[in-house]
XYZ file of C-alpha atoms in Angstrom:
675
model
C -17.466 47.819 52.565
C -18.783 49.330 55.818
C -17.309 52.733 56.800
C -17.694 54.497 60.131
C -20.002 57.541 60.000
C -17.203 59.532 61.589
C -15.077 59.043 58.412
C -17.142 60.348 55.447
C -13.969 61.209 53.486
C -12.876 57.568 53.584
C -16.233 56.593 52.094
C -15.610 58.981 49.161
C -12.064 57.646 48.622
C -13.187 53.989 48.577
C -16.023 54.657 46.111
C -13.685 56.525 43.781
C -11.251 53.618 43.886
C -13.987 51.044 43.193
C -15.177 53.056 40.187
C -11.666 52.794 38.684
C -11.598 48.958 38.783
C -12.026 47.724 35.173
C -14.312 44.832 34.123
C -11.217 42.831 33.144
C -9.798 43.213 36.647
C -13.113 42.221 38.205
C -13.230 39.121 35.951
C -9.677 38.238 36.977
C -10.610 38.507 40.671
C -13.717 36.398 40.133
C -11.739 33.763 38.280
C -9.012 33.726 40.926
C -11.265 33.461 43.996
C -14.721 32.331 42.884
C -13.876 30.269 39.715
C -17.241 31.195 38.196
C -15.999 30.569 34.646
C -14.770 27.083 35.432
C -18.065 25.924 36.875
C -20.257 24.488 34.104
C -23.852 23.728 34.950
C -25.013 20.696 32.961
C -28.671 19.655 32.737
C -29.902 16.252 33.897
C -30.077 15.121 30.251
C -26.497 16.262 29.640
C -25.214 14.563 32.790
C -26.964 11.344 31.781
C -25.316 11.514 28.334
C -21.888 12.144 29.908
C -22.309 9.197 32.278
C -23.679 6.598 29.874
C -22.337 7.453 26.405
C -18.956 6.992 24.756
C -18.454 9.546 21.975
C -17.282 7.980 18.685
C -14.928 10.548 17.139
C -14.114 9.974 13.427
C -11.180 11.685 11.736
C -8.847 11.565 8.717
C -5.269 11.719 10.006
C -3.590 13.564 7.089
C -4.387 17.197 7.986
C -1.482 18.352 10.160
C -1.238 20.509 12.212
C -5.037 20.677 12.637
C -5.567 16.922 13.024
C -3.202 13.974 12.502
C -1.784 10.884 14.207
C 1.644 9.339 14.680
C 2.430 5.921 16.149
C -1.229 5.447 17.113
C -1.400 8.754 19.055
C -3.662 11.662 18.068
C -2.227 15.186 17.727
C -3.183 18.620 16.468
C -5.025 21.826 17.255
C -8.474 20.236 16.887
C -7.550 17.303 19.150
C -6.331 19.693 21.877
C -9.635 21.588 21.752
C -11.543 18.311 21.974
C -9.334 17.085 24.825
C -10.098 20.304 26.700
C -13.853 19.720 26.175
C -13.622 16.020 27.107
C -11.657 16.809 30.285
C -14.011 19.591 31.403
C -17.165 17.563 30.689
C -15.664 14.194 31.701
C -16.624 12.726 28.295
C -15.451 9.271 27.243
C -14.073 9.100 23.671
C -13.473 6.355 21.113
C -11.252 7.424 18.184
C -12.010 6.049 14.692
C -9.503 6.637 11.857
C -10.918 6.711 8.305
C -9.157 6.289 4.940
C -10.328 9.639 3.575
C -12.461 12.655 4.490
C -15.437 11.395 2.418
C -15.573 8.304 4.671
C -15.468 10.572 7.742
C -18.487 12.574 6.499
C -20.319 9.380 5.508
C -19.880 7.943 9.021
C -21.706 10.959 10.496
C -24.467 10.721 7.891
C -24.900 7.006 8.611
C -24.571 7.690 12.374
C -21.801 5.121 12.814
C -19.783 8.025 14.295
C -20.936 10.842 16.562
C -18.636 13.806 15.940
C -16.032 15.316 13.583
C -13.837 17.852 15.364
C -12.414 19.807 12.424
C -14.684 21.009 9.602
C -16.860 23.942 8.585
C -20.601 24.445 8.258
C -22.262 24.096 4.839
C -25.877 23.672 3.647
C -25.093 20.194 2.367
C -23.695 19.051 5.737
C -26.586 20.667 7.629
C -28.926 18.140 5.994
C -27.668 15.461 8.377
C -25.547 17.210 11.031
C -25.486 20.043 13.575
C -22.484 22.221 14.486
C -20.723 23.659 17.506
C -19.628 27.254 17.971
C -16.540 28.416 16.029
C -13.297 27.682 17.875
C -10.776 28.745 15.193
C -10.928 30.968 12.111
C -8.273 30.485 9.423
C -7.717 32.086 6.003
C -7.552 29.762 3.000
C -4.047 30.237 1.631
C -2.581 29.802 -1.847
C 0.699 27.923 -2.390
C 2.587 28.136 -5.709
C 6.054 27.553 -7.071
C 8.677 30.140 -6.114
C 8.663 31.788 -9.569
C 4.992 32.850 -9.322
C 3.971 36.402 -8.376
C 1.854 37.525 -5.443
C -1.817 36.446 -5.740
C -4.192 38.891 -3.991
C -7.325 36.681 -4.057
C -8.891 33.517 -5.543
C -10.303 35.278 -8.610
C -6.771 35.281 -10.074
C -6.817 31.453 -10.061
C -9.710 31.076 -12.529
C -8.593 29.300 -15.713
C -5.724 27.509 -13.937
C -5.502 24.028 -12.437
C -5.990 24.304 -8.671
C -5.260 21.416 -6.281
C -7.733 20.899 -3.430
C -8.972 18.033 -1.248
C -12.311 16.722 -2.559
C -15.199 17.649 -0.224
C -12.771 19.509 2.050
C -14.106 22.769 3.463
C -11.807 24.777 1.164
C -13.251 22.931 -1.856
C -16.874 23.511 -0.823
C -16.377 27.214 -0.027
C -14.413 28.030 -3.190
C -16.738 25.985 -5.425
C -19.719 27.939 -4.127
C -17.998 31.289 -4.692
C -16.161 30.378 -7.941
C -18.182 27.623 -9.689
C -16.037 27.741 -12.867
C -12.745 27.144 -11.056
C -10.772 24.178 -12.484
C -10.199 21.901 -9.484
C -7.763 18.967 -9.422
C -8.687 16.684 -6.534
C -5.897 15.371 -4.307
C -5.945 12.573 -1.735
C -4.104 14.562 0.931
C -1.786 17.538 1.468
C 1.316 15.418 0.806
C 0.065 14.445 -2.669
C -0.945 18.058 -3.324
C 2.589 19.310 -2.594
C 4.020 16.572 -4.849
C 1.703 17.678 -7.694
C 2.645 21.329 -7.163
C 6.388 20.626 -6.964
C 6.148 18.617 -10.223
C 4.206 21.517 -11.874
C 1.139 19.318 -12.442
C -1.016 22.061 -10.904
C -0.652 25.842 -10.851
C -1.559 26.295 -7.185
C -2.584 24.369 -4.068
C -5.218 25.788 -1.691
C -5.820 24.865 1.943
C -5.833 26.586 5.310
C -2.724 28.669 6.033
C -1.512 26.476 8.933
C -1.848 23.294 6.840
C 0.129 24.735 3.925
C 2.865 26.306 6.040
C 3.311 23.313 8.335
C 3.608 20.763 5.510
C 5.813 22.866 3.214
C 8.253 23.059 6.101
C 7.794 19.411 7.124
C 8.544 18.017 3.647
C 11.215 20.670 2.906
C 9.847 21.878 -0.450
C 12.319 24.652 -1.244
C 10.629 25.404 -4.602
C 7.210 26.153 -3.039
C 6.003 29.310 -1.284
C 2.815 30.883 0.083
C 1.850 33.412 -2.615
C -1.280 34.893 -1.055
C -4.727 34.148 0.312
C -8.033 33.455 -1.388
C -9.814 36.189 0.549
C -11.998 33.479 2.114
C -11.798 32.174 5.693
C -12.688 28.769 7.117
C -14.588 28.742 10.400
C -13.537 25.547 12.166
C -16.339 23.907 14.121
C -17.205 20.492 15.484
C -19.751 18.596 13.358
C -22.214 16.390 15.302
C -24.829 13.896 14.138
C -28.201 15.662 14.061
C -29.857 13.445 16.690
C -27.198 14.346 19.319
C -28.261 17.889 20.188
C -27.346 17.154 23.801
C -23.693 16.618 22.683
C -23.837 19.942 20.797
C -25.077 21.635 23.985
C -22.285 20.090 26.100
C -19.621 21.083 23.536
C -20.807 24.703 23.259
C -21.057 25.114 27.041
C -17.428 24.105 27.488
C -16.228 26.242 24.537
C -18.048 29.282 25.967
C -16.222 28.907 29.290
C -12.755 28.743 27.656
C -10.685 31.747 28.560
C -8.643 33.616 25.919
C -5.461 32.383 27.577
C -6.629 28.735 27.304
C -7.336 29.198 23.597
C -4.100 31.070 22.966
C -2.164 28.317 24.665
C -3.484 25.841 22.063
C -3.037 28.303 19.172
C 0.583 29.028 20.156
C 1.354 25.322 20.433
C 0.356 24.502 16.849
C 0.341 27.802 14.937
C 3.901 28.992 15.315
C 3.799 30.872 12.039
C 3.341 34.525 11.228
C 1.553 35.538 8.052
C 1.665 38.925 6.402
C -0.763 39.863 3.667
C 0.334 42.136 0.843
C -1.571 45.382 0.466
C -3.222 46.776 -2.631
C -1.114 49.745 -3.533
C -3.361 50.977 -6.368
C -4.258 54.044 -4.347
C -0.587 54.907 -3.905
C 0.113 54.469 -7.625
C -2.662 56.893 -8.494
C -2.129 59.658 -5.959
C 1.492 59.760 -4.763
C 4.528 61.024 -6.605
C 6.603 58.455 -8.551
C 9.557 59.188 -6.302
C 7.643 58.079 -3.206
C 6.632 54.901 -5.016
C 10.210 54.165 -6.049
C 11.412 54.647 -2.493
C 8.710 52.333 -1.233
C 9.545 49.653 -3.809
C 13.251 49.808 -2.945
C 12.424 49.539 0.736
C 10.006 46.679 0.132
C 12.456 44.761 -2.071
C 15.195 45.276 0.469
C 12.996 43.893 3.227
C 11.944 41.024 0.938
C 15.601 40.271 0.186
C 16.389 40.124 3.900
C 13.415 37.816 4.371
C 14.602 35.598 1.517
C 18.083 35.474 3.029
C 16.597 34.402 6.327
C 14.461 31.761 4.557
C 17.486 30.523 2.614
C 19.464 30.171 5.818
C 16.595 28.272 7.418
C 16.196 26.125 4.309
C 19.936 25.409 4.313
C 19.806 24.296 7.944
C 16.732 22.196 7.235
C 18.469 20.640 4.229
C 21.531 19.788 6.281
C 19.362 18.258 8.994
C 17.393 16.350 6.357
C 20.621 14.975 4.875
C 21.788 13.876 8.323
C 18.417 12.226 8.922
C 18.609 10.532 5.503
C 22.035 9.079 6.277
C 20.817 7.821 9.652
C 17.700 6.239 8.145
C 19.485 4.407 5.336
C 21.966 3.006 7.846
C 19.058 1.549 9.848
C 17.527 -0.345 6.901
C 18.123 -4.043 6.192
C 18.703 -3.127 2.536
C 22.056 -2.176 1.093
C 21.958 1.332 -0.402
C 24.412 2.596 -3.018
C 24.288 6.001 -4.747
C 26.191 6.209 -8.043
C 27.168 9.197 -10.183
C 29.304 8.947 -13.339
C 29.732 5.198 -12.642
C 31.351 5.972 -9.272
C 30.008 5.238 -5.805
C 29.446 8.551 -3.990
C 27.582 7.073 -1.030
C 26.920 3.651 0.491
C 25.314 2.641 3.763
C 26.806 0.230 6.314
C 24.594 -2.680 5.194
C 26.389 -2.829 1.809
C 29.615 -3.837 3.522
C 27.808 -6.609 5.429
C 25.999 -7.927 2.327
C 29.091 -8.071 0.076
C 31.603 -8.740 2.917
C 33.813 -5.837 1.839
C 35.266 -2.647 3.340
C 35.273 0.991 2.239
C 38.845 0.466 1.057
C 37.711 -2.438 -1.155
C 35.154 -0.177 -2.876
C 37.755 2.524 -3.443
C 40.236 0.066 -4.985
C 37.781 -1.879 -7.179
C 35.262 -1.057 -9.876
C 31.662 -0.923 -8.714
C 30.726 -3.452 -11.421
C 33.034 -6.060 -9.812
C 30.393 -6.564 -7.101
C 28.150 -8.351 -9.609
C 28.495 -11.606 -11.554
C 28.707 -11.648 -15.349
C 26.151 -14.422 -16.021
C 23.053 -12.390 -15.146
C 20.142 -12.236 -17.599
C 20.334 -8.431 -17.310
C 23.483 -6.535 -16.377
C 23.745 -4.035 -13.546
C 24.719 -1.446 -16.183
C 21.363 -1.984 -17.975
C 19.461 -1.658 -14.684
C 21.166 1.669 -13.949
C 20.368 2.914 -17.454
C 16.728 1.778 -17.335
C 15.821 2.936 -13.797
C 12.324 1.570 -14.449
C 11.705 0.879 -10.698
C 11.332 -2.841 -11.468
C 12.952 -5.397 -9.185
C 15.611 -7.640 -10.757
C 17.168 -10.836 -9.433
C 20.936 -10.901 -10.020
C 24.047 -12.715 -8.860
C 26.274 -10.769 -6.468
C 29.826 -11.586 -5.414
C 30.763 -11.687 -1.738
C 34.332 -10.420 -1.343
C 34.352 -10.172 -5.198
C 34.465 -14.008 -5.437
C 31.590 -16.039 -3.913
C 28.293 -15.957 -5.816
C 25.012 -15.343 -3.986
C 21.500 -14.239 -5.075
C 20.421 -10.585 -4.670
C 17.422 -8.365 -5.541
C 18.215 -4.976 -7.110
C 16.029 -1.914 -7.701
C 17.149 1.470 -9.055
C 15.839 5.033 -9.317
C 17.301 8.276 -10.645
C 17.729 11.013 -8.001
C 19.528 14.297 -7.414
C 22.074 13.759 -4.650
C 24.387 16.536 -3.457
C 23.370 18.630 -6.495
C 24.363 16.079 -9.122
C 22.344 13.570 -11.200
C 22.708 10.185 -9.535
C 21.224 6.699 -9.368
C 20.224 5.084 -6.093
C 20.370 1.286 -5.905
C 18.549 -0.781 -3.293
C 20.055 -4.270 -2.797
C 18.712 -7.171 -0.712
C 20.587 -10.419 0.060
C 18.313 -13.275 -1.068
C 20.449 -16.156 0.289
C 18.254 -16.949 3.287
C 15.063 -16.478 1.266
C 16.369 -18.842 -1.445
C 17.215 -21.479 1.178
C 13.678 -21.283 2.558
C 12.330 -21.469 -0.986
C 14.270 -24.684 -1.623
C 12.812 -26.146 1.570
C 9.338 -25.238 0.300
C 10.099 -27.006 -2.997
C 11.117 -30.161 -1.167
C 8.093 -29.890 1.137
C 5.817 -29.568 -1.888
C 7.479 -32.488 -3.634
C 7.255 -34.721 -0.576
C 3.592 -33.744 -0.143
C 2.843 -34.864 -3.690
C 4.961 -38.033 -3.449
C 2.473 -39.697 -1.104
C -0.314 -39.079 -3.577
C 1.962 -40.286 -6.413
C 2.681 -43.541 -4.598
C -1.056 -44.001 -4.044
C -1.640 -43.491 -7.772
C 1.005 -46.066 -8.673
C -0.338 -48.568 -6.150
C -3.817 -48.137 -7.597
C -2.437 -48.492 -11.139
C -0.551 -51.676 -10.251
C -3.519 -53.535 -8.742
C -5.146 -54.526 -12.047
C -1.876 -55.618 -13.826
C -0.769 -57.626 -10.768
C -4.195 -59.222 -10.602
C -3.894 -60.064 -14.320
C -0.472 -61.686 -13.792
C -1.737 -63.639 -10.781
C -4.847 -64.824 -12.656
C -2.848 -65.845 -15.757
C -0.253 -67.770 -13.710
C -2.844 -69.604 -11.601
C -4.884 -70.355 -14.766
C -1.881 -71.988 -16.461
C -1.226 -74.039 -13.322
C -4.796 -75.393 -13.282
C -4.721 -76.128 -17.053
C -1.400 -77.912 -16.574
C -2.837 -80.080 -13.778
C -5.773 -81.113 -15.988
C -3.434 -81.589 -18.940
C -5.279 -78.887 -20.965
C -2.358 -76.443 -21.418
C -1.460 -76.386 -25.103
C 1.487 -74.483 -26.610
C -0.635 -71.608 -28.000
C -2.364 -70.935 -24.664
C 0.996 -71.178 -22.873
C 2.700 -68.718 -25.248
C -0.241 -66.253 -25.286
C -0.414 -66.224 -21.493
C 3.360 -65.653 -21.176
C 3.148 -62.806 -23.727
C 0.344 -61.201 -21.700
C 2.400 -61.482 -18.486
C 5.475 -60.046 -20.266
C 3.502 -57.039 -21.655
C 1.938 -56.387 -18.272
C 5.390 -56.524 -16.626
C 6.707 -54.003 -19.179
C 3.796 -51.690 -18.293
C 4.691 -51.946 -14.590
C 8.352 -51.288 -15.404
C 7.437 -48.186 -17.442
C 5.368 -46.854 -14.515
C 8.374 -47.290 -12.205
C 10.645 -45.524 -14.730
C 8.228 -42.566 -14.985
C 8.127 -42.344 -11.185
C 11.949 -42.439 -10.979
C 12.208 -39.633 -13.536
C 9.821 -37.562 -11.423
C 12.012 -38.078 -8.335
C 15.247 -37.016 -10.063
C 16.847 -33.878 -8.617
C 18.788 -32.898 -11.767
C 18.649 -29.201 -12.697
C 20.092 -29.365 -16.195
C 18.418 -27.857 -19.214
C 17.734 -30.207 -22.065
C 15.538 -30.465 -25.115
C 12.337 -32.459 -24.593
C 8.857 -32.845 -26.049
C 6.079 -31.095 -24.099
C 3.557 -33.736 -25.158
C 5.813 -36.493 -23.846
C 5.793 -34.849 -20.393
C 2.007 -34.580 -20.438
C 1.586 -38.245 -21.406
C 4.087 -39.428 -18.766
C 2.182 -37.661 -15.982
C -1.152 -38.969 -17.306
C 0.328 -42.478 -17.316
C 1.238 -42.117 -13.627
C -2.172 -40.859 -12.486
C -4.294 -42.754 -15.030
C -5.466 -45.287 -12.453
C -6.630 -42.575 -10.063
C -8.536 -40.839 -12.875
C -10.165 -44.114 -13.896
C -11.219 -44.797 -10.289
C -13.155 -41.519 -10.142
C -14.485 -41.792 -13.714
C -12.606 -38.662 -14.894
C -12.300 -38.461 -18.690
C -9.287 -36.719 -20.225
C -9.503 -35.193 -23.737
C -6.179 -34.444 -25.455
C -5.676 -31.851 -28.199
C -1.892 -31.842 -28.605
C -0.117 -30.155 -31.489
C 2.857 -32.192 -32.724
C 6.580 -31.358 -32.504
C 6.468 -29.088 -29.420
C 10.147 -29.088 -28.426
C 11.627 -26.719 -25.826
C 14.993 -26.432 -24.078
C 14.240 -26.285 -20.355
C 13.810 -28.360 -17.159
C 11.664 -31.413 -17.915
C 11.294 -32.749 -14.368
C 10.196 -29.374 -13.026
C 7.545 -29.083 -15.751
C 6.401 -32.629 -14.896
C 5.924 -31.595 -11.263
C 3.997 -28.462 -12.300
C 1.637 -30.439 -14.595
C 1.148 -33.096 -11.906
C 0.214 -30.422 -9.329
C -2.347 -28.878 -11.702
C -3.925 -32.234 -12.660
C -4.105 -33.328 -9.007
C -5.840 -30.049 -8.136
C -8.328 -30.611 -10.972
C -8.940 -34.195 -9.836
C -9.561 -33.112 -6.206
C -12.028 -30.481 -7.421
C -13.885 -32.970 -9.681
C -14.223 -35.653 -6.981
C -16.859 -33.533 -5.233
C -19.182 -33.621 -8.287
C -20.956 -37.010 -8.013
C -23.947 -36.274 -10.263
C -22.015 -34.769 -13.145
C -19.789 -36.064 -15.920
C -16.182 -35.219 -15.084
C -13.888 -33.915 -17.816
C -10.408 -32.474 -18.194
C -9.284 -30.962 -21.509
C -5.539 -30.649 -22.167
C -4.441 -28.612 -25.149
C -0.929 -27.702 -26.341
C 0.085 -25.485 -29.243
C 2.895 -23.362 -30.587
C 3.030 -19.527 -30.767
C 5.636 -17.128 -32.145
C 7.141 -16.719 -28.665
C 6.985 -20.270 -27.368
C 4.594 -23.060 -26.401
C 1.267 -22.872 -24.547
C -0.401 -25.564 -22.414
C -4.059 -25.142 -21.441
C -5.722 -27.379 -18.836
C -9.502 -26.923 -18.328
C -11.785 -28.843 -15.937
C -15.558 -28.638 -15.418
C -15.434 -28.642 -11.594
C -17.313 -25.354 -11.127
C -14.426 -22.885 -11.401
C -12.782 -20.879 -8.595
C -14.481 -18.301 -6.390
C -13.656 -14.782 -7.617
C -12.315 -13.720 -4.201
C -9.835 -16.636 -4.290
C -8.475 -16.106 -7.823
C -5.851 -13.602 -6.649
C -4.729 -15.886 -3.786
C -4.294 -19.285 -5.480
C -0.538 -18.829 -5.966
C 0.105 -17.727 -2.371
C 2.018 -20.211 -0.144
C -0.169 -22.283 2.221
C -3.384 -20.996 0.655
C -5.835 -23.847 0.112
C -9.601 -24.312 -0.106
C -9.286 -28.001 0.777
C -9.569 -29.459 4.251
C -6.248 -29.399 6.134
C -6.036 -33.172 5.872
C -6.239 -32.974 2.063
C -3.879 -30.157 1.071
C -0.828 -28.166 2.192
C -1.457 -25.085 0.046
C 2.003 -25.443 -1.536
C 1.116 -27.136 -4.846
C 0.104 -24.109 -6.907
C 2.607 -21.856 -5.125
C 5.470 -24.127 -6.191
C 3.914 -24.534 -9.645
C 3.981 -20.745 -10.015
C 7.624 -20.606 -8.837
C 8.642 -23.366 -11.269
C 6.954 -21.772 -14.293
C 7.941 -18.140 -13.619
C 11.348 -18.421 -11.924
C 12.924 -21.646 -13.201
C 11.377 -21.814 -16.676
C 10.956 -18.023 -17.220
C 7.368 -18.543 -18.362
C 3.949 -17.291 -17.318
C 0.998 -18.997 -15.635
C -2.516 -17.719 -15.025
C -5.764 -19.194 -13.704
C -9.149 -17.896 -14.859
C -12.792 -18.943 -14.917
C -14.277 -19.681 -18.344
C -16.940 -21.545 -20.329
C -16.043 -24.726 -22.187
C -17.604 -27.553 -24.192
C -17.039 -31.141 -23.130
C -18.531 -33.876 -25.321
C -20.610 -31.182 -27.139
C -22.140 -30.019 -23.845
C -21.488 -26.435 -22.646
C -20.387 -25.971 -19.041
C -20.529 -22.380 -17.729
C -18.235 -22.737 -14.727
C -14.833 -24.145 -15.629
C -11.338 -23.456 -14.284
C -8.665 -22.785 -16.913
C -4.906 -22.957 -16.253
C -2.793 -21.428 -19.024
C 0.985 -21.970 -19.079
C 3.151 -20.073 -21.603
C 6.766 -21.258 -21.939
C 9.612 -19.808 -24.040
C 11.399 -22.102 -26.487
C 14.613 -21.761 -24.486
């Protein structure tokens, strides 16, 4: 400032005033008018990186509130810091979600990703990565059940099972400091809290914000923060080691962040206050017992007030959770019933739609009246078992009309009393679609069946035609004697009977009857072989039978016939592609203590391992679209497991055919109960 020489006193006053301006005030003026802190000078190399590179950011989204995602959107303290950096530096970002934190680290090591925005520095990571400046420092906290005492540091955890994320920063830091600590590795914080709540671990360690946020989020009223480990995590951004220019850009932006910018992010995500207990050993040793007693009373009183406040908060959270639960179950397409002492204490709106009843109907009728009496397992048994299996039962709409349902049960505590929750799904529409699939499958195989019959009829019809024309010629030349005449007629008659039997077998296959009856397994096998014998002969496929006698079951014969036909047709289609190899199918049947087993093995090279788990899926096929619908084995599986209550499995195996060992064979094993 320029001052007139005639006013020396003013010069003194101004200088005194300037000397009283603090550095903070000067910085505030600079920031307000000159914006020196917001101007970041990037080098040519950095500007080139910013212009031409997209930063691949890898993260594991189960670490709220530091880093997580919901509905495809990224959230958390670390993301806000990165967004600040990306905005200031005009960086382009591509987000990559990984299944676990190990995969995140591996992506940096393999350089398929460029940066991790929430981790700490360690010698092991420094072998393949570089790190930004620290942007957040957090203590590693200790969570325990409510009945555990205060834990002053991590040394008190030695000898106990401690839950921690494998290769997380907390794990690495504590392992280095306490190598004998007994760690139990968890997939994520949610699993860790489940383990702790179920008393599978003594304590769970992670950063304080992570523990506090998730205990509150999942409403674990039996879990508390019992102390800290005495170790802090310095959160940094981890960058692949060949991207030093990205490290430079990141640090430049972090260094220009004002305290208010950082606090704005901290306050958004870290809305929790932590208080550490003090070591009162000094007080015990040097102050009078009376002072100690007064302190304890005061401390307990304050603790009691804190507990009362926490209980009130927990109560509100519980009430809100219950409201949310009721809203959620009313939005599901499943019917939900909660039962206690054989009485319905809660049901959602979908139950009334499924069973076509009202709340008044439930009040005036027994719960068990909603279910039919001819189920293989009763609803009472399902409630008693609560084995989380799914059962197919018969329900009664309006207590009268039968319809198929799926039921699953689980024991819960609802409104402070032991209860059972039942999940019920109406299967009517699904069953209708399933019946359509059955008909579609049967129609698909009918065309092939008709082709088989046509092929099988050609030779007998040719025989009849040849015999008839031969007799006519012999008659014209007066060479037809009685023996030749009778033998020829017998041959025609036998051939006609064969054709008639083929038609009868085909008619039996087309029958839609669904009645159980006793029948011989071997008879079914031979009937199907009789139908497709011509097709097998055409392609030179040899069938070896090893059938144990007297294999009688009480079940659905036509459905088993369809299942066997589907399997044999599949085997035939597979064998057709092997021109330079002998083609065999072995069929074996035998009795066990539980029922009857049918094994069908072909030497067509087996099934690819990746397809073994898919062969029973609808519309899955390895054939060309013109050759298969993908329904044959699906319907075969439905017939064996649902209709006949049996089991079916397909495996690859070795097998001998005509004393020659084939290494790649497909084996279909069907196990059926006697009734």
